[in-house]
Short mmCIF file of C-alpha atoms in Angstrom, two decimals:
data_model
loop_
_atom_site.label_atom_id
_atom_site.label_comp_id
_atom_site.label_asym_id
_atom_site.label_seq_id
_atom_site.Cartn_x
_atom_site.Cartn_y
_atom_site.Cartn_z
CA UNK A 1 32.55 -67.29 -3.30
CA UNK A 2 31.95 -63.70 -3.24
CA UNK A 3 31.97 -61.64 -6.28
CA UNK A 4 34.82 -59.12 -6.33
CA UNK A 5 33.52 -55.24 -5.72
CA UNK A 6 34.37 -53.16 -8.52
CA UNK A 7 35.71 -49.94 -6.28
CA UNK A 8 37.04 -48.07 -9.67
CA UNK A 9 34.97 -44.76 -10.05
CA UNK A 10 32.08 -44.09 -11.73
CA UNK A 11 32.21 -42.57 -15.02
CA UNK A 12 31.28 -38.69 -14.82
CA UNK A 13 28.81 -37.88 -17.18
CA UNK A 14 29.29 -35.03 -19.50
CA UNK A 15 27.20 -31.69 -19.38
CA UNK A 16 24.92 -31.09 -22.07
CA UNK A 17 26.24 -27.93 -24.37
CA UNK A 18 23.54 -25.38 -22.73
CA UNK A 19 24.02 -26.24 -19.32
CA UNK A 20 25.92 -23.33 -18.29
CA UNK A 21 23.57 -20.98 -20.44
CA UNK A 22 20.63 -22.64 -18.54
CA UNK A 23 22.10 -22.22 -15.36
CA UNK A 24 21.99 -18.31 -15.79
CA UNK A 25 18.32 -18.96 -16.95
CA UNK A 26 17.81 -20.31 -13.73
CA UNK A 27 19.40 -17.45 -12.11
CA UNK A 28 17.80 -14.43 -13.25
CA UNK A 29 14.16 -15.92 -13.14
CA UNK A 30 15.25 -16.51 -9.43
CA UNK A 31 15.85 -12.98 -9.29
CA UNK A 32 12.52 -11.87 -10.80
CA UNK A 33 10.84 -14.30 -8.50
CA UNK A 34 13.04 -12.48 -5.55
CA UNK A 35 12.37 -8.78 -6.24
CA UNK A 36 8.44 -9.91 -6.96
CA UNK A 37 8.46 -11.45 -3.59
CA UNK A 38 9.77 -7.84 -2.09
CA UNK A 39 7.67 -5.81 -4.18
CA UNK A 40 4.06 -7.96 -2.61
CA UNK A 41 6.11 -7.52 1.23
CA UNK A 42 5.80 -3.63 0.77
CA UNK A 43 2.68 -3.34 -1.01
CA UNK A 44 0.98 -5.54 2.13
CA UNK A 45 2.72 -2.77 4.13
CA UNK A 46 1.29 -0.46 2.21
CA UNK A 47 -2.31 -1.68 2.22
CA UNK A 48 -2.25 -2.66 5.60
CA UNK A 49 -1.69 0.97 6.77
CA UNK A 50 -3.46 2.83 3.70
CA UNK A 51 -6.53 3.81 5.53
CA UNK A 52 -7.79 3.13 9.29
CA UNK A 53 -10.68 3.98 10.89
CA UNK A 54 -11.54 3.49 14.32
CA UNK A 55 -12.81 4.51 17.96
CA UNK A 56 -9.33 5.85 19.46
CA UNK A 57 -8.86 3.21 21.52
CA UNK A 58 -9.08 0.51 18.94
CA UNK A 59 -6.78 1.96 16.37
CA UNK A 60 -4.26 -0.24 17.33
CA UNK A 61 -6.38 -3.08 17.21
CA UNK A 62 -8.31 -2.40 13.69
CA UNK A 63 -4.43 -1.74 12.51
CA UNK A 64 -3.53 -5.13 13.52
CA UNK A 65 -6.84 -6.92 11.79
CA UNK A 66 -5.88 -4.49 8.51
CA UNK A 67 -2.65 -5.73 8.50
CA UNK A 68 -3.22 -9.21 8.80
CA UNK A 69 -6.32 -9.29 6.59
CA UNK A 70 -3.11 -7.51 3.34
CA UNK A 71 -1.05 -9.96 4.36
CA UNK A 72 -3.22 -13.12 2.83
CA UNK A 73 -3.88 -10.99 -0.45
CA UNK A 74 -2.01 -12.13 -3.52
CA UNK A 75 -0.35 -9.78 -6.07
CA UNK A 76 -3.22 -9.03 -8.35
CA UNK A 77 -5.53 -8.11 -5.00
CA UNK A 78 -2.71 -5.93 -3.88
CA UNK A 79 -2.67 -4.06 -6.89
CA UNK A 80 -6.51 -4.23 -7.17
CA UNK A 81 -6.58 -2.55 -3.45
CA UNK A 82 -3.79 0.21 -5.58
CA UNK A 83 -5.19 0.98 -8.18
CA UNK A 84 -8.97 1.19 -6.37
CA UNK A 85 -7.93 3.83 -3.30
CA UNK A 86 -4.76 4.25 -3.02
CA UNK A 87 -3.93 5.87 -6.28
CA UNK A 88 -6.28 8.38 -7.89
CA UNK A 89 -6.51 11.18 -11.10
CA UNK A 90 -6.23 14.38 -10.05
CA UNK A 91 -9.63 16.13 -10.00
CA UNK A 92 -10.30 18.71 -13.17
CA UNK A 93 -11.59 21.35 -11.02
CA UNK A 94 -11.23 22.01 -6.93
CA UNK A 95 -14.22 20.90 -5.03
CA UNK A 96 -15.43 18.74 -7.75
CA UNK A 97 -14.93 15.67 -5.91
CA UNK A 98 -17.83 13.76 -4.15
CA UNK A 99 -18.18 13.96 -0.23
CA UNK A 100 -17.64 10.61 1.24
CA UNK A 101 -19.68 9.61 3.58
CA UNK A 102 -18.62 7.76 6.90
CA UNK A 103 -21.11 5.21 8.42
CA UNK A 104 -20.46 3.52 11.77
CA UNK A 105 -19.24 6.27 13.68
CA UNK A 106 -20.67 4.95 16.60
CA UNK A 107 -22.37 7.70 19.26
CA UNK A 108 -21.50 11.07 20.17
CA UNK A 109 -19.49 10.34 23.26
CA UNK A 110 -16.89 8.22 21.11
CA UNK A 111 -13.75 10.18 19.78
CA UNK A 112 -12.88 8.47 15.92
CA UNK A 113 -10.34 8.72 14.29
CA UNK A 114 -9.39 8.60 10.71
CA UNK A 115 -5.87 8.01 8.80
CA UNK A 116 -6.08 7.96 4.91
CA UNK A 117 -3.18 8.09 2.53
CA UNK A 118 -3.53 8.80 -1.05
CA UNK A 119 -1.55 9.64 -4.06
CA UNK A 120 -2.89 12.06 -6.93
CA UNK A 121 -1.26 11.72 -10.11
CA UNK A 122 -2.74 13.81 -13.85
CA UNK A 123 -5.38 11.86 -15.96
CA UNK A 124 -2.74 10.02 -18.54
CA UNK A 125 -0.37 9.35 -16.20
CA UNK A 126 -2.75 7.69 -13.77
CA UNK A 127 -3.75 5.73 -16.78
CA UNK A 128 -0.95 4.49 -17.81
CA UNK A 129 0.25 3.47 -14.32
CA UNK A 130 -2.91 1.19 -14.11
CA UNK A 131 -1.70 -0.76 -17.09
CA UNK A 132 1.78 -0.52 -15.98
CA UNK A 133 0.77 -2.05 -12.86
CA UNK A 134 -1.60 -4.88 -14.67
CA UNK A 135 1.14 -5.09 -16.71
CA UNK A 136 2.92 -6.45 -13.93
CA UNK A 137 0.65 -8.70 -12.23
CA UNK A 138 0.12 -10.47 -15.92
CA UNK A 139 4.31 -10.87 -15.89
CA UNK A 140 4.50 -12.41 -12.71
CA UNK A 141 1.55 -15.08 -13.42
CA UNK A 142 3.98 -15.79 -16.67
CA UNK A 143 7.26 -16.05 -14.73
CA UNK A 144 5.21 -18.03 -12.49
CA UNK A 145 3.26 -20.68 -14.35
CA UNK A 146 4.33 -20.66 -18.15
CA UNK A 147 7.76 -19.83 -18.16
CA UNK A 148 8.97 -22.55 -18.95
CA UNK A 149 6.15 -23.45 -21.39
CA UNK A 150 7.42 -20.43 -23.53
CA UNK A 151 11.16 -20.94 -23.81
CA UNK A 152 13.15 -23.82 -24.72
CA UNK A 153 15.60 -23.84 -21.81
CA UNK A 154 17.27 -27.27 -23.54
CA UNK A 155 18.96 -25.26 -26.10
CA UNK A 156 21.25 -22.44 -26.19
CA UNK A 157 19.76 -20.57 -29.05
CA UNK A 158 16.19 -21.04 -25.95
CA UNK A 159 18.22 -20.26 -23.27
CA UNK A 160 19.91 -17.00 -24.66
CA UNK A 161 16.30 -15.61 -25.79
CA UNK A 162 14.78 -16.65 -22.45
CA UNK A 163 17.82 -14.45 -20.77
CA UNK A 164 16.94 -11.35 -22.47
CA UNK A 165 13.34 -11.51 -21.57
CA UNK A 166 14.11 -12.26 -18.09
CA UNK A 167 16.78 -9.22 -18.03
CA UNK A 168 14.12 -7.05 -18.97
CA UNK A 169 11.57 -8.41 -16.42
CA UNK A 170 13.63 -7.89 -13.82
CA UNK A 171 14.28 -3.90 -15.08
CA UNK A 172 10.47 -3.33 -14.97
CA UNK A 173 10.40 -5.24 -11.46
CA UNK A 174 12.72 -3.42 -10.08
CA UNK A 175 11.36 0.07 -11.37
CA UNK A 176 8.30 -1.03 -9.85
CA UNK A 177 9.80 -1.69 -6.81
CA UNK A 178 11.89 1.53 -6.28
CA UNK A 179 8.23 3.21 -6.88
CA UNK A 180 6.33 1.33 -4.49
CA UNK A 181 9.42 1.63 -1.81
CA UNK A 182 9.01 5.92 -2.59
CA UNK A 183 5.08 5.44 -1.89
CA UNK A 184 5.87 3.35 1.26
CA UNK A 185 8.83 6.04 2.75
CA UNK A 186 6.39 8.80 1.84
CA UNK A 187 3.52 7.38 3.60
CA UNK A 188 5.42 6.26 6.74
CA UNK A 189 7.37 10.34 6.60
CA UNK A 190 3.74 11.39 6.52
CA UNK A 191 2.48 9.23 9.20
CA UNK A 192 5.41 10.06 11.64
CA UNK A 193 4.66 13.86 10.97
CA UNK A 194 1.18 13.25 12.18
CA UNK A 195 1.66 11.66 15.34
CA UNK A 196 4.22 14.20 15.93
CA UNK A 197 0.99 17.14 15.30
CA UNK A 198 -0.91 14.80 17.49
CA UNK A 199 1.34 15.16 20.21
CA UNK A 200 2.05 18.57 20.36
CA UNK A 201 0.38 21.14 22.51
CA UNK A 202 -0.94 23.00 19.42
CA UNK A 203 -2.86 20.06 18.50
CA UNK A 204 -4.36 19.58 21.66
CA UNK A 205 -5.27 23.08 21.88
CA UNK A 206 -6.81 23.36 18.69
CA UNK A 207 -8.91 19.60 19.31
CA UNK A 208 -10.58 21.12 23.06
CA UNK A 209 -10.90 24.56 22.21
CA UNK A 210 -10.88 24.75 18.41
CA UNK A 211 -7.44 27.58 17.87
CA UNK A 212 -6.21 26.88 14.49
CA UNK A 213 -2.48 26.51 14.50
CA UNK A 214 -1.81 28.52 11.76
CA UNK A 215 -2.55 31.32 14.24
CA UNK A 216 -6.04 32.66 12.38
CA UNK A 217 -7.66 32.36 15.54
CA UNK A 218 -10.82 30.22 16.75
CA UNK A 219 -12.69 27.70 14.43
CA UNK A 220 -15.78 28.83 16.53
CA UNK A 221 -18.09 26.59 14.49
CA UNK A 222 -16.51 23.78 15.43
CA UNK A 223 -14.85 24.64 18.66
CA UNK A 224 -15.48 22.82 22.01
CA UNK A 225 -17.60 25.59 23.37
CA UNK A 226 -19.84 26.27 20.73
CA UNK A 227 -20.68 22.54 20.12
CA UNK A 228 -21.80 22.23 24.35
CA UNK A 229 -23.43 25.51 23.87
CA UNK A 230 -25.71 23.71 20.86
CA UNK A 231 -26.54 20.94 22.68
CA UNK A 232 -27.57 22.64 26.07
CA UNK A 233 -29.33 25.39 23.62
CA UNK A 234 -31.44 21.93 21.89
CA UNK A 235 -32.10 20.34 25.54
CA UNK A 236 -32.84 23.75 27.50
CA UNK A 237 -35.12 25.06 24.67
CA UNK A 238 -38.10 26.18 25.54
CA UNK A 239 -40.94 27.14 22.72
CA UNK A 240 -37.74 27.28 20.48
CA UNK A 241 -35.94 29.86 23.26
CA UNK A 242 -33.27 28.97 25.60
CA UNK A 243 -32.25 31.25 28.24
CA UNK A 244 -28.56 31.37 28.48
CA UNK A 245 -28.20 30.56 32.49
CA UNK A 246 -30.04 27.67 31.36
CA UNK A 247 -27.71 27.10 28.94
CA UNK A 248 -24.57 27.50 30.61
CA UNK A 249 -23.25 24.25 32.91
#
């Protein structure tokens, strides 16, 4: 014989007192971890487009390489890549700064291009933004790894102090965040504006033939015609003379 099968339902085990308090745990560290997560997709956008240079017919390519190159970096090398170009003190005195120095240009007959975005902030606020910004990185490895190590999430009493540290992680996230997004819209406003220049005929005029836009003439130093003249007057000289027929194409 068979044994009977016992179809009456199962008993439904009570909740533990802190369930519901743990739930909202649960909750708001899952918003931390989702407004960290959009906070590293713009600062990859950010990095990836922060500085480019290239011959002008690999921009596009080199863009492409920077881009994908940001998007394997994790949180701390994002802000590393910040905090080391990207943001910088304000210099005490104009023309203080150090010439930089560009290696790789290739030869002569290549046209290079070079897009740079920076943001210059006073002394003691650029310091404290750096350990703002560490500050950050060092709260997401401890949402991340030892959050649960820190709070007891199996008790209200844990669960209600593990709330109000979350609710203020997720204000300093998201403060962070609206920053970065301002740095991102004012780099992409500033990018757009530049193409724009690059496409105009004023631009193009001033790149042949050296006319300044701001309507202050001829850049003769470094206009077109001066720079062919120098070159013909270096390869035509003779006994350190140059005759200007000679000169002249």
């Amino acid at each position: 014989m068979t044994e009977p099968i016992d179809a009456s339902p199962s008993p439904v085990l009570a909740e533990p007192e802190f369930a519901a308090s743990q739930r909202e745990v649960q909750r708001k560290l899952g918003r931390c971890m989702f407004r960290l997560q959009q906070y590293e997709i713009l600062a990859k956008a950010l990095v990836g487009h922060r500085e480019l240079s290239a011959p002008a017919g690999k921009m596009h390519e080199v863009r492409a390489k920077s881009v994908a190159l940001a998007a394997n970096k994790t949180l701390g090398q994002l802000v590393g890549e910040l905090t080391g170009g990207f943001l910088k003190p304000v210099q005490p005195a104009p023309g203080s700064a150090s010439a930089e120095i560009e290696d790789g240009f290739g030869d002569d007959q290549q046209a290079w291009f070079r897009i740079s975005s920076a943001i210059e902030l006073p002394p003691e606020q650029h310091q404290q933004l750096m350990q703002d910004l560490a500050d950050l990185v060092k709260m997401r490895n401890e949402l991340v790894h030892h959050f649960i190590e820190r709070f007891d999430v199996s008790s209200i009493d844990g669960c209600l102090v593990a709330d109000r540290y979350l609710q203020s992680c997720y204000e300093s996230i998201d403060g962070h965040f609206l920053t970065l997004r301002a740095w991102v819209e004012g780099m992409n406003r500033a990018r757009k504006a530049a193409a724009e220049f690059m496409q105009s005929p004023e631009y193009l005029n001033f790149l042949v033939n050296g006319v300044v836009p701001d309507e202050t003439g001829v850049d003769w130093p470094g206009s077109r015609i001066v720079q062919l003249l120098k070159g013909e007057e270096e390869a035509s000289a003779v006994e350190g003379w140059t005759l200007l027929n000679a000169a002249i194409p």
